[in-house]
Short mmCIF file of C-alpha atoms and ligand atoms in Angstrom, two decimals:
data_model
loop_
_atom_site.label_atom_id
_atom_site.label_comp_id
_atom_site.label_asym_id
_atom_site.label_seq_id
_atom_site.Cartn_x
_atom_site.Cartn_y
_atom_site.Cartn_z
CA MET O 156 0.12 -0.08 -0.01
CA ARG O 157 1.38 3.46 -0.79
CA ILE O 158 0.48 5.88 2.17
CA VAL O 159 0.96 9.66 2.59
CA PHE O 160 1.09 10.66 6.37
CA LEU O 161 0.51 14.21 6.86
CA SER O 162 1.22 15.81 10.32
CA THR O 163 2.41 19.19 11.49
CA GLU O 164 4.65 17.44 14.25
CA VAL O 165 6.92 14.51 13.70
CA ALA O 166 9.74 13.62 16.16
CA PRO O 167 12.60 14.19 16.26
CA TYR O 168 11.97 17.31 13.79
CA ALA O 169 9.27 19.25 15.69
CA LYS O 170 7.33 18.24 18.79
CA THR O 171 5.08 19.64 21.06
CA GLY O 172 3.47 16.68 22.33
CA GLY O 173 2.63 13.00 21.72
CA LEU O 174 1.18 13.37 18.13
CA ALA O 175 5.11 13.81 17.28
CA ASP O 176 5.85 10.49 18.59
CA VAL O 177 3.16 8.96 16.82
CA ALA O 178 4.06 10.52 13.52
CA ALA O 179 7.20 9.12 13.81
CA ALA O 180 6.67 5.54 14.93
CA LEU O 181 3.67 4.65 13.24
CA PRO O 182 5.02 5.02 9.58
CA VAL O 183 8.09 3.21 10.59
CA ALA O 184 5.78 0.26 11.99
CA LEU O 185 3.75 0.31 8.67
CA GLY O 186 7.12 0.22 6.59
CA MET O 187 8.13 -2.96 8.51
CA LEU O 188 5.01 -4.39 7.35
CA GLY O 189 5.71 -3.79 3.90
CA HIS O 190 3.96 -0.52 3.22
CA HIS O 191 5.54 2.56 1.76
CA VAL O 192 5.03 5.63 3.68
CA ASN O 193 5.57 9.23 2.58
CA ILE O 194 5.46 11.54 5.75
CA PHE O 195 4.79 15.35 5.33
CA LEU O 196 5.48 18.04 7.56
CA PRO O 197 6.11 21.91 7.44
CA LYS O 198 9.84 22.95 7.24
CA TYR O 199 9.93 25.16 10.47
CA GLY O 200 12.58 27.55 11.03
CA PHE O 201 14.00 25.53 13.92
CA ILE O 202 14.49 22.46 11.87
CA SER O 203 18.21 22.24 11.15
CA GLU O 204 19.03 21.31 7.37
CA LYS O 205 22.55 20.34 8.78
CA THR O 206 21.82 18.20 11.63
CA HIS O 207 19.04 16.44 9.90
CA GLY O 208 20.78 16.12 6.37
CA LEU O 209 18.08 17.95 4.55
CA ARG O 210 18.37 18.39 0.91
CA LYS O 211 16.00 20.22 -1.31
CA LEU O 212 14.23 18.57 -4.20
CA SER O 213 14.26 20.17 -7.82
CA THR O 214 10.86 19.25 -9.11
CA ASP O 215 10.34 19.79 -12.74
CA VAL O 216 7.13 21.18 -12.09
CA VAL O 217 6.58 24.57 -10.74
CA MET O 218 3.93 24.23 -7.84
CA ARG O 219 1.48 27.10 -6.98
CA VAL O 220 -1.17 27.11 -4.41
CA PRO O 221 -3.89 29.30 -4.09
CA VAL O 222 -4.07 31.24 -0.64
CA GLY O 223 -6.77 33.93 -0.57
CA TYR O 224 -6.03 36.18 -3.60
CA ALA O 225 -2.57 35.16 -4.10
CA THR O 226 -0.76 32.27 -5.46
CA GLU O 227 2.11 30.70 -3.34
CA GLY O 228 5.20 28.59 -4.39
CA VAL O 229 6.00 25.40 -2.69
CA GLY O 230 9.42 24.17 -1.84
CA VAL O 231 10.09 20.46 -0.82
CA TRP O 232 12.84 19.08 1.11
CA THR O 233 13.63 15.62 2.06
CA THR O 234 15.86 13.41 4.28
CA ASP O 235 17.31 10.17 3.58
CA THR O 236 16.12 8.21 6.64
CA THR O 237 17.46 4.68 7.49
CA ASP O 238 14.06 3.11 7.78
CA THR O 239 12.78 0.88 5.32
CA ASN O 240 9.98 1.95 3.34
CA VAL O 241 9.79 5.46 5.05
CA ARG O 242 10.57 8.92 3.52
CA VAL O 243 10.11 12.17 5.10
CA TYR O 244 9.21 15.32 2.99
CA PHE O 245 9.33 18.87 4.40
CA ILE O 246 7.00 21.61 2.79
CA GLU O 247 8.85 25.06 2.86
CA HIS O 248 7.41 28.23 2.56
CA PHE O 249 9.61 31.05 4.15
CA TRP O 250 6.75 33.29 5.39
CA PHE O 251 4.38 30.73 6.65
CA PHE O 252 6.59 28.05 8.20
CA ASN O 253 10.17 29.61 8.94
CA ARG O 254 9.08 30.56 12.24
CA ALA O 255 10.15 29.67 15.88
CA GLY O 256 6.86 28.11 16.88
CA LEU O 257 4.49 25.47 15.23
CA TYR O 258 1.11 27.07 16.46
CA VAL O 259 1.82 29.59 18.97
CA ASP O 260 4.21 32.46 18.73
CA PRO O 261 6.66 32.08 21.73
CA ARG O 262 7.17 35.84 21.87
CA THR O 263 3.32 36.65 22.25
CA THR O 264 2.33 33.32 23.60
CA GLN O 265 -0.72 33.61 21.45
CA ASP O 266 -1.63 31.38 18.39
CA TYR O 267 -0.35 32.96 15.08
CA SER O 268 -3.32 35.04 13.62
CA ASP O 269 -2.66 33.55 10.18
CA ASN O 270 -2.69 29.67 11.32
CA PRO O 271 -5.92 29.29 8.95
CA ALA O 272 -3.76 30.33 5.85
CA ARG O 273 -0.87 28.37 6.93
CA PHE O 274 -2.46 25.12 7.43
CA ALA O 275 -4.84 25.37 4.39
CA TYR O 276 -1.71 26.29 2.31
CA LEU O 277 -0.11 23.11 3.95
CA CYS O 278 -2.92 20.79 2.92
CA ARG O 279 -3.03 22.08 -0.90
CA ALA O 280 0.86 22.22 -1.04
CA VAL O 281 0.98 18.45 0.06
CA LEU O 282 -1.58 17.44 -2.64
CA GLU O 283 0.16 19.53 -5.33
CA THR O 284 3.55 17.72 -4.09
CA ILE O 285 1.76 14.42 -4.41
CA ARG O 286 1.17 15.11 -7.97
CA ALA O 287 4.41 16.74 -8.88
CA LEU O 288 6.17 13.68 -7.39
CA LYS O 289 3.87 11.34 -8.78
CA LEU O 290 3.51 9.58 -5.42
CA ASP O 291 0.16 8.16 -6.25
CA PRO O 292 -1.07 7.31 -2.89
CA ASP O 293 -3.79 4.69 -2.10
CA VAL O 294 -4.57 6.71 1.06
CA ILE O 295 -3.75 9.75 2.63
CA HIS O 296 -3.67 9.72 6.60
CA CYS O 297 -4.23 13.14 8.08
CA ASN O 298 -3.83 13.95 11.75
CA ASP O 299 -5.61 16.65 13.71
CA TYR O 300 -7.29 19.90 12.63
CA GLN O 301 -4.22 21.50 11.10
CA THR O 302 -4.60 18.74 8.18
CA ALA O 303 -8.18 18.33 8.08
CA LEU O 304 -8.78 20.49 4.96
CA THR O 305 -6.97 18.01 2.84
CA PRO O 306 -10.14 15.56 2.57
CA ALA O 307 -12.18 18.75 1.75
CA TYR O 308 -9.98 19.93 -0.93
CA LEU O 309 -9.49 16.32 -2.20
CA ASN O 310 -13.26 16.08 -2.62
CA MET O 311 -14.06 19.61 -3.93
CA ALA O 312 -10.98 20.53 -6.16
CA TYR O 313 -9.30 17.19 -7.21
CA THR O 314 -12.19 14.89 -8.29
CA ALA O 315 -11.30 15.19 -12.12
CA ASP O 316 -7.59 14.70 -11.30
CA PRO O 317 -6.50 11.27 -12.37
CA ALA O 318 -3.57 11.45 -9.70
CA LEU O 319 -5.88 12.02 -6.86
CA SER O 320 -9.78 11.36 -7.72
CA SER O 321 -9.25 7.80 -6.56
CA THR O 322 -7.17 8.57 -3.23
CA ALA O 323 -8.87 7.58 -0.05
CA THR O 324 -8.60 9.52 3.28
CA LEU O 325 -8.37 8.50 7.06
CA TYR O 326 -8.65 11.43 9.58
CA THR O 327 -7.29 10.72 12.84
CA ILE O 328 -8.28 12.73 16.11
CA HIS O 329 -5.65 12.97 18.49
CA ASN O 330 -7.51 15.80 20.28
CA MET O 331 -11.15 17.18 20.12
CA GLN O 332 -10.24 20.27 21.96
CA TYR O 333 -8.18 21.88 18.92
CA GLN O 334 -10.76 22.35 16.43
CA GLY O 335 -9.36 25.10 14.32
CA ARG O 336 -12.20 27.42 14.59
CA PHE O 337 -11.90 30.86 12.80
CA PRO O 338 -14.23 33.82 11.79
CA ARG O 339 -16.34 33.26 8.51
CA ASP O 340 -14.26 35.56 6.62
CA ILE O 341 -11.32 33.08 6.34
CA MET O 342 -13.52 31.19 3.82
CA GLY O 343 -11.73 33.35 1.28
CA VAL O 344 -8.37 32.86 2.77
CA ILE O 345 -8.74 28.97 2.29
CA ASN O 346 -10.28 29.35 -1.14
CA ILE O 347 -13.56 27.71 -0.46
CA GLY O 348 -16.59 29.66 -1.86
CA TYR O 349 -18.90 31.19 0.64
CA GLU O 350 -21.78 29.15 -0.87
CA HIS O 351 -20.31 26.26 1.48
CA PHE O 352 -20.57 28.36 4.48
CA TYR O 353 -24.17 27.88 5.80
CA PRO O 354 -25.86 26.77 9.19
CA GLY O 355 -25.19 22.85 9.36
CA SER O 356 -22.53 22.80 6.45
CA ALA O 357 -19.53 20.91 6.57
CA PHE O 358 -17.55 24.10 7.24
CA GLU O 359 -20.01 26.00 9.52
CA TYR O 360 -20.18 25.47 13.34
CA TRP O 361 -21.85 28.34 15.23
CA GLU O 362 -21.20 30.91 12.76
CA GLN O 363 -17.64 30.11 12.78
CA VAL O 364 -15.37 28.11 10.18
CA ASN O 365 -14.28 24.94 11.70
CA PHE O 366 -11.39 22.95 10.10
CA MET O 367 -12.11 19.84 12.04
CA LYS O 368 -15.77 19.52 11.30
CA ALA O 369 -14.91 19.71 7.40
CA GLY O 370 -12.11 16.79 8.01
CA LEU O 371 -14.86 14.81 9.94
CA THR O 372 -17.28 15.28 7.16
CA PHE O 373 -15.28 14.60 4.13
CA ALA O 374 -12.70 11.95 5.07
CA ASP O 375 -13.62 8.35 4.26
CA VAL O 376 -12.87 6.90 7.44
CA LEU O 377 -12.07 8.33 11.18
CA ASN O 378 -10.48 7.18 13.97
CA THR O 379 -9.03 8.43 17.40
CA VAL O 380 -6.36 7.16 19.53
CA SER O 381 -8.15 4.72 21.97
CA PRO O 382 -11.42 2.94 22.07
CA ARG O 383 -12.79 4.61 25.07
CA TYR O 384 -12.07 7.92 23.83
CA ALA O 385 -13.85 7.08 20.58
CA GLN O 386 -17.11 6.43 22.77
CA GLU O 387 -16.58 9.23 25.18
CA ILE O 388 -16.43 11.90 22.18
CA GLN O 389 -19.57 10.82 20.65
CA HIS O 390 -21.82 10.70 23.96
CA SER O 391 -21.01 13.97 25.81
CA SER O 392 -20.35 17.69 24.97
CA GLU O 393 -17.42 17.68 27.62
CA TYR O 394 -15.52 15.27 25.62
CA GLY O 395 -16.96 15.89 22.01
CA HIS O 396 -16.30 19.76 22.62
CA GLY O 397 -19.64 20.58 20.54
CA LEU O 398 -18.99 18.16 17.60
CA GLU O 399 -20.49 15.08 19.24
CA GLY O 400 -23.53 15.39 17.09
CA VAL O 401 -21.31 15.15 13.92
CA LEU O 402 -19.27 12.41 15.43
CA ARG O 403 -22.52 10.47 16.05
CA SER O 404 -23.58 10.95 12.46
CA ARG O 405 -20.36 9.05 11.37
CA SER O 406 -20.36 6.50 13.97
CA ASP O 407 -20.28 3.69 11.57
CA ASP O 408 -17.05 5.08 10.20
CA LEU O 409 -15.44 6.17 13.62
CA TYR O 410 -12.93 3.73 15.17
CA GLY O 411 -10.78 3.67 18.22
CA ILE O 412 -7.10 2.44 17.80
CA ILE O 413 -4.97 2.48 20.91
CA ASN O 414 -1.43 4.25 20.16
CA GLY O 415 1.61 2.14 20.73
CA ILE O 416 4.98 3.19 21.76
CA ASP O 417 8.44 2.95 20.06
CA TYR O 418 10.31 0.51 22.32
CA GLY O 419 13.39 1.53 20.11
CA VAL O 420 13.44 5.02 21.69
CA TRP O 421 11.48 4.11 25.15
CA ASN O 422 13.48 1.15 26.29
CA PRO O 423 15.05 1.26 29.76
CA ARG O 424 17.73 -1.29 28.95
CA SER O 425 19.02 0.73 26.12
CA ASP O 426 17.95 4.42 26.39
CA PRO O 427 20.93 6.52 25.50
CA LEU O 428 19.07 9.34 27.51
CA ILE O 429 19.25 7.63 30.82
CA PRO O 430 22.51 7.26 32.87
CA HIS O 431 21.88 3.87 34.13
CA PRO O 432 20.05 0.88 32.13
CA PHE O 433 18.05 -1.31 33.87
CA ASP O 434 15.04 -4.10 33.10
CA ALA O 435 12.62 -5.98 34.98
CA ASP O 436 14.88 -8.47 36.16
CA ASP O 437 17.40 -6.10 37.59
CA LEU O 438 15.96 -2.63 38.95
CA THR O 439 19.53 -1.70 40.45
CA GLY O 440 19.81 0.71 37.56
CA LYS O 441 16.43 2.29 38.57
CA ALA O 442 17.49 3.08 42.12
CA HIS O 443 20.64 4.82 40.60
CA ASN O 444 18.51 6.91 38.11
CA LYS O 445 16.35 8.05 41.00
CA ALA O 446 19.58 9.25 42.73
CA THR O 447 20.75 11.26 39.67
CA LEU O 448 17.07 12.64 39.24
CA LEU O 449 17.00 14.08 42.62
CA TYR O 450 20.30 15.50 42.45
CA LEU O 451 19.48 17.32 39.25
CA PHE O 452 16.29 18.66 40.61
CA GLY O 453 18.62 19.86 43.75
CA LEU O 454 16.55 17.56 46.05
CA SER O 455 17.98 15.11 48.56
CA ALA O 456 15.92 12.12 50.36
CA PRO O 457 16.57 9.26 52.52
CA PRO O 458 16.24 5.94 50.67
CA ASN O 459 12.79 4.62 50.31
CA THR O 460 11.29 8.32 50.06
CA PRO O 461 8.67 7.98 47.23
CA VAL O 462 9.24 10.33 44.22
CA ILE O 463 6.37 11.24 41.92
CA GLY O 464 6.98 12.58 38.56
CA ILE O 465 5.12 14.67 36.25
CA VAL O 466 6.12 15.30 32.55
CA SER O 467 3.23 17.17 30.81
CA ARG O 468 2.09 19.91 28.58
CA LEU O 469 0.66 22.35 31.20
CA ALA O 470 -2.71 22.54 29.69
CA SER O 471 -6.09 22.31 31.07
CA GLN O 472 -6.70 18.80 29.55
CA LYS O 473 -3.95 17.49 31.92
CA GLY O 474 -5.94 17.89 35.13
CA LEU O 475 -3.74 19.99 36.99
CA ASP O 476 -6.63 22.24 38.29
CA LEU O 477 -7.15 19.24 40.63
CA LEU O 478 -3.66 19.28 42.03
CA GLY O 479 -3.66 22.98 43.11
CA PRO O 480 -6.03 22.68 46.24
CA VAL O 481 -4.16 19.44 47.58
CA LEU O 482 -0.51 20.41 46.53
CA SER O 483 0.31 21.77 49.98
CA THR O 484 -1.26 18.62 51.83
CA LEU O 485 0.91 16.33 49.30
CA LEU O 486 3.98 18.34 49.95
CA GLU O 487 3.69 18.18 53.46
CA SER O 488 3.75 14.50 53.56
CA ASP O 489 6.99 12.25 53.32
CA LEU O 490 7.41 12.43 49.66
CA ARG O 491 9.21 14.41 46.66
CA MET O 492 7.93 15.66 43.36
CA VAL O 493 9.62 16.67 40.01
CA VAL O 494 7.89 18.41 37.66
CA LEU O 495 8.94 19.14 34.02
CA GLY O 496 6.41 20.88 31.80
CA THR O 497 5.46 24.09 29.95
CA GLY O 498 2.32 25.72 28.92
CA GLU O 499 -0.27 28.11 30.44
CA PRO O 500 0.95 31.05 32.73
CA ARG O 501 -1.45 30.02 35.46
CA TYR O 502 0.14 26.31 35.76
CA HIS O 503 3.74 28.07 35.73
CA ASP O 504 2.64 30.08 38.45
CA LEU O 505 1.23 27.09 40.54
CA PHE O 506 4.51 25.09 40.41
CA ARG O 507 6.73 28.37 40.68
CA TRP O 508 4.87 29.06 44.11
CA ALA O 509 5.22 25.31 45.05
CA ALA O 510 8.82 25.14 44.41
CA GLU O 511 9.32 28.55 46.50
CA THR O 512 7.24 27.40 49.32
CA TYR O 513 8.35 23.68 49.47
CA PRO O 514 12.02 23.77 48.06
CA ASP O 515 13.04 20.56 49.95
CA LYS O 516 10.12 18.74 48.43
CA ILE O 517 9.63 19.52 45.04
CA GLY O 518 11.77 20.43 41.98
CA VAL O 519 10.21 22.16 38.92
CA LYS O 520 11.53 22.81 35.27
CA LEU O 521 9.40 24.91 33.30
CA GLY O 522 10.74 23.98 29.79
CA PHE O 523 10.72 21.39 27.17
CA ASP O 524 13.51 18.87 27.84
CA ASP O 525 13.45 15.48 26.03
CA ARG O 526 16.45 13.98 27.98
CA LEU O 527 14.90 15.24 31.34
CA ALA O 528 11.63 13.41 30.12
CA HIS O 529 13.28 10.18 29.89
CA LEU O 530 15.26 10.59 33.36
CA ILE O 531 11.84 11.23 35.12
CA GLU O 532 10.32 8.18 33.59
CA ALA O 533 13.24 6.16 34.39
CA GLY O 534 13.79 7.65 38.14
CA ALA O 535 10.35 8.36 39.67
CA ASP O 536 8.49 5.79 41.56
CA LEU O 537 5.24 7.21 40.52
CA PHE O 538 3.99 9.22 37.45
CA LEU O 539 0.83 11.48 38.01
CA MET O 540 -1.46 12.07 35.05
CA PRO O 541 -4.75 13.04 36.46
CA SER O 542 -6.31 14.29 33.10
CA ARG O 543 -9.67 15.63 32.58
CA PHE O 544 -9.55 13.91 29.22
CA GLU O 545 -6.95 12.06 27.38
CA PRO O 546 -7.37 10.76 23.94
CA CYS O 547 -4.63 8.37 24.38
CA GLY O 548 -1.60 9.60 26.43
CA LEU O 549 1.78 8.23 26.01
CA ASN O 550 3.41 9.26 29.14
CA GLN O 551 1.73 6.54 31.12
CA LEU O 552 2.83 4.02 28.71
CA TYR O 553 6.28 5.16 28.77
CA SER O 554 5.87 4.90 32.47
CA LEU O 555 4.70 1.41 32.74
CA ARG O 556 7.67 0.32 30.57
CA TYR O 557 10.13 2.23 33.05
CA GLY O 558 8.65 0.81 36.03
CA THR O 559 7.12 3.94 37.14
CA LEU O 560 3.75 3.25 38.30
CA PRO O 561 1.25 5.62 36.98
CA ILE O 562 -1.48 7.30 38.87
CA VAL O 563 -4.28 8.10 36.28
CA ARG O 564 -7.78 9.48 36.15
CA GLU O 565 -10.05 6.80 34.40
CA THR O 566 -10.71 8.61 31.28
CA GLY O 567 -9.95 7.74 27.50
CA GLY O 568 -6.81 6.14 26.76
CA LEU O 569 -5.74 6.19 30.45
CA ALA O 570 -8.75 3.97 31.30
CA ASP O 571 -7.71 1.56 28.34
CA THR O 572 -4.24 0.99 29.24
CA VAL O 573 -3.63 1.01 33.31
CA LEU O 574 -4.77 -1.63 35.14
CA PRO O 575 -5.69 -0.20 38.43
CA TYR O 576 -4.50 -1.70 41.71
CA ASP O 577 -6.93 -4.15 43.10
CA PRO O 578 -6.46 -4.30 46.96
CA VAL O 579 -8.21 -7.63 47.28
CA GLN O 580 -6.13 -9.44 44.66
CA GLU O 581 -2.87 -6.92 45.08
CA THR O 582 -2.29 -6.76 41.45
CA GLY O 583 -2.38 -4.02 38.89
CA THR O 584 -0.08 -1.69 36.93
CA GLY O 585 -1.22 1.58 38.38
CA PHE O 586 -3.70 3.41 40.43
CA SER O 587 -6.54 5.20 39.19
CA PHE O 588 -9.63 7.36 40.08
CA SER O 589 -12.78 8.32 38.57
CA ASP O 590 -14.38 11.50 39.89
CA TYR O 591 -12.89 14.67 38.64
CA THR O 592 -12.25 16.00 42.09
CA SER O 593 -9.11 17.14 44.14
CA GLU O 594 -10.28 14.59 46.97
CA ALA O 595 -10.45 11.78 44.59
CA LEU O 596 -6.97 12.47 43.40
CA LEU O 597 -5.42 12.78 46.93
CA GLY O 598 -7.25 9.67 47.99
CA VAL O 599 -5.80 7.68 45.12
CA VAL O 600 -2.16 9.10 45.68
CA ARG O 601 -2.64 7.93 49.51
CA GLN O 602 -3.39 4.53 48.24
CA ALA O 603 -0.37 4.42 46.14
CA LEU O 604 2.00 5.78 48.83
CA ASP O 605 0.35 3.18 51.57
CA VAL O 606 1.34 0.23 49.01
CA TYR O 607 4.76 1.75 48.24
CA ARG O 608 5.49 2.01 52.18
CA HIS O 609 3.66 -1.06 53.70
CA ARG O 610 3.52 -3.69 50.82
CA PRO O 611 7.06 -3.59 49.26
CA GLU O 612 6.68 -7.12 47.74
CA VAL O 613 3.13 -6.11 46.10
CA TRP O 614 5.12 -2.99 44.70
CA GLN O 615 7.92 -4.94 43.07
CA GLU O 616 5.26 -7.37 41.39
CA MET O 617 3.37 -4.37 40.31
CA ILE O 618 6.45 -2.95 38.81
CA ARG O 619 7.31 -6.22 37.03
CA GLN O 620 3.79 -6.44 35.86
CA ALA O 621 3.85 -2.96 34.44
CA MET O 622 7.29 -3.55 32.56
CA ARG O 623 5.88 -6.66 30.89
CA GLU O 624 2.89 -4.95 29.28
CA ASP O 625 3.26 -4.70 25.62
CA PHE O 626 2.16 -1.50 23.91
CA SER O 627 4.48 -2.00 20.75
CA TRP O 628 3.13 -0.45 17.41
CA THR O 629 2.98 -3.65 15.67
CA ALA O 630 -0.50 -4.67 16.56
CA SER O 631 -1.91 -1.21 16.33
CA ALA O 632 -0.13 -0.52 12.81
CA LYS O 633 -1.93 -3.64 11.47
CA ARG O 634 -5.39 -2.17 12.80
CA TYR O 635 -4.39 1.13 10.58
CA VAL O 636 -3.81 -1.07 7.81
CA GLU O 637 -7.40 -2.39 8.20
CA LEU O 638 -8.69 1.14 8.26
CA TYR O 639 -6.95 2.16 5.09
CA GLU O 640 -8.45 -1.03 3.84
CA LYS O 641 -11.90 0.30 4.76
CA ALA O 642 -11.22 3.88 3.39
CA ILE O 643 -9.95 2.84 0.01
CA ALA O 644 -13.11 0.39 -0.13
CA LYS O 645 -15.44 3.24 0.75
CA LYS O 646 -13.75 5.66 -1.98
CA GLU O 647 -14.03 2.85 -4.57
CA ARG O 648 -17.83 2.58 -3.86
CA ILE O 649 -18.36 6.15 -3.86
CA SER O 650 -16.38 6.58 -7.15
CA ALA O 651 -18.42 3.63 -8.62
CA ALA O 652 -21.64 5.36 -7.50
CA THR O 653 -20.67 8.73 -8.94
CA ASP O 654 -19.70 7.20 -12.13
CA ALA O 655 -22.98 5.45 -12.50
CA LYS O 656 -24.72 8.59 -11.84
CA LYS O 657 -22.64 10.37 -14.54
CA SER O 658 -23.46 7.80 -17.30
CA ARG O 659 -26.97 7.69 -16.46
CA THR O 660 -27.21 11.73 -16.92
CA SER O 661 -25.20 11.56 -19.74
CA ARG O 662 -27.70 8.91 -21.35
CA ARG O 663 -30.53 10.97 -20.77
P1 LIG L 1678 -0.12 15.13 24.74
O1 LIG L 1678 0.25 14.67 23.45
O2 LIG L 1678 -1.68 15.62 25.13
O3 LIG L 1678 0.81 16.35 25.32
P2 LIG L 1678 0.78 12.46 25.59
O4 LIG L 1678 1.24 11.96 26.58
O5 LIG L 1678 0.41 11.57 24.38
O6 LIG L 1678 0.29 13.87 25.84
O7 LIG L 1678 2.65 12.72 24.83
C1 LIG L 1678 3.23 13.80 25.60
C2 LIG L 1678 4.67 13.88 24.88
O8 LIG L 1678 5.44 14.91 25.03
C3 LIG L 1678 5.54 12.52 25.66
O9 LIG L 1678 6.55 12.20 24.80
C4 LIG L 1678 6.28 13.53 26.62
O10 LIG L 1678 7.24 12.92 27.10
C5 LIG L 1678 6.36 14.83 25.92
N1 LIG L 1678 6.43 16.10 26.75
C6 LIG L 1678 5.32 16.73 27.19
N2 LIG L 1678 5.92 17.84 27.98
C7 LIG L 1678 7.54 17.64 27.61
C8 LIG L 1678 8.28 18.47 28.30
N3 LIG L 1678 8.15 19.62 28.94
N4 LIG L 1678 9.50 18.18 27.94
C9 LIG L 1678 9.95 17.05 27.43
N5 LIG L 1678 9.03 16.32 26.99
C10 LIG L 1678 7.74 16.63 27.03
C1 LIG L 1679 -2.80 14.44 21.75
C2 LIG L 1679 -3.46 13.61 22.94
C3 LIG L 1679 -2.93 12.56 23.67
C4 LIG L 1679 -2.41 11.48 22.70
C5 LIG L 1679 -1.57 12.42 21.39
C6 LIG L 1679 -1.17 11.16 20.32
O1 LIG L 1679 -1.84 15.08 21.92
O2 LIG L 1679 -3.75 14.62 23.82
O3 LIG L 1679 -3.69 11.93 24.30
O4 LIG L 1679 -1.60 10.45 23.12
O5 LIG L 1679 -2.26 13.10 21.00
O6 LIG L 1679 -2.20 10.58 19.93
#
């Protein structure tokens, strides 16, 4: 199968969250299954041509893409990856992408005001590049709202194009919160006629343009990144963020596939980013990593003091509002906390306050640091992820593999992947709570600390159970192939029906 995989973040080139990890690992897993994958992402200003060995392609065709009244040129770069069957392409546009941020301007901490133009351009530029390079994909796999106009353009502007008219689309929802909602006058910017903007149309949502709604409407098949989230988003506005009706209307085409993780990158035995390797049979290295971790955060603690780690985008999704009211109580008990994150100023304030008030108990780094993220996974005893909603979540999966028992809220992918501690059987791979309240959070942290302190043999067994869990991509990649097949079959049915209709009309 020939697959085009479109994402605005792909590790290691550009990353703000889990999408980057998925966009790096899933194509490789598909490549291993014998499929050909061409990944596309924007060529951001911070992607070093030298470090990544990028080279510019000279295409015979000069590609131009309409954006509002202008037409914009497209530059295409690539890199020779060592992964079988996978190639990465970078879409170059100096004005749109040669910037320091992906979505947000780091100077203002606000979204770039021209995001609709940037991402509409990206979708069309990818379609034009597919034609110019004769990639002939069976399916285009779009991810999140920034890529959601691709199925719309395909169905509106390329139906007569032999290179693309039979190409199917899969749209993966990694997060319902970010929909790409913009004022109606951007219809001109994205070059879709105003006649397509009316109440209930594919583009209109409460008098705004909604990129995600267009993706959900036009893509042949939809999926999200865990079975539980696939249900949640259809059945409540809290999870569906207003698009639950649209999702329900496509319920037959909406699937949930749990993300995998790349055990080549996240493996405590071979991880080059942690100082002391370890595995389930010998956890000595884990204890050394814990010592290094505390040292790096300027903390000290007697042995057997539990360490709780957090690595997170500091956003409302992550449930940090629950932590605020009980943070003092927690930090007054016998534990240490290490926090790595960046995001909304109010959470920066919360953790800065905690670090100033409890300097012996909590270490905080407000920033993005891949190496430190690995060390926290390796060195902490517990990993806290009390999300309000969580489409899948990768950090709890990394935690399981590194024997760092996750404390999670029972939602989305967290509920699908963490086996909560059962006090009767004394089994589980982590701890979980259901009610979105600070009391429930505090209760489960106390339960975890209790097992840590008083049931050391149960704790060790839970670690071993957690480390044995298998969330490799192989199984999920096969499920994606099944979805591609469904999308292709659906596209063929639609094309056959359209052809039949055309020939009926021409005979009349
Ligand atoms: P989300 O995509 O919603 O942020 P996930 O759990 O799926 O949540 O993925 C988060 C990814 O981003 C993980 O790979 C995690 O290690 C990484 N990450 C998040 N914040 C930071 C940070 N401040 N520094 C380094 N890595 C981070
Ligand atoms: C989103 C979600 C997260 C998921 C990631 C990758 O960022 O918030 O839950 O793991 O995408 O699919």
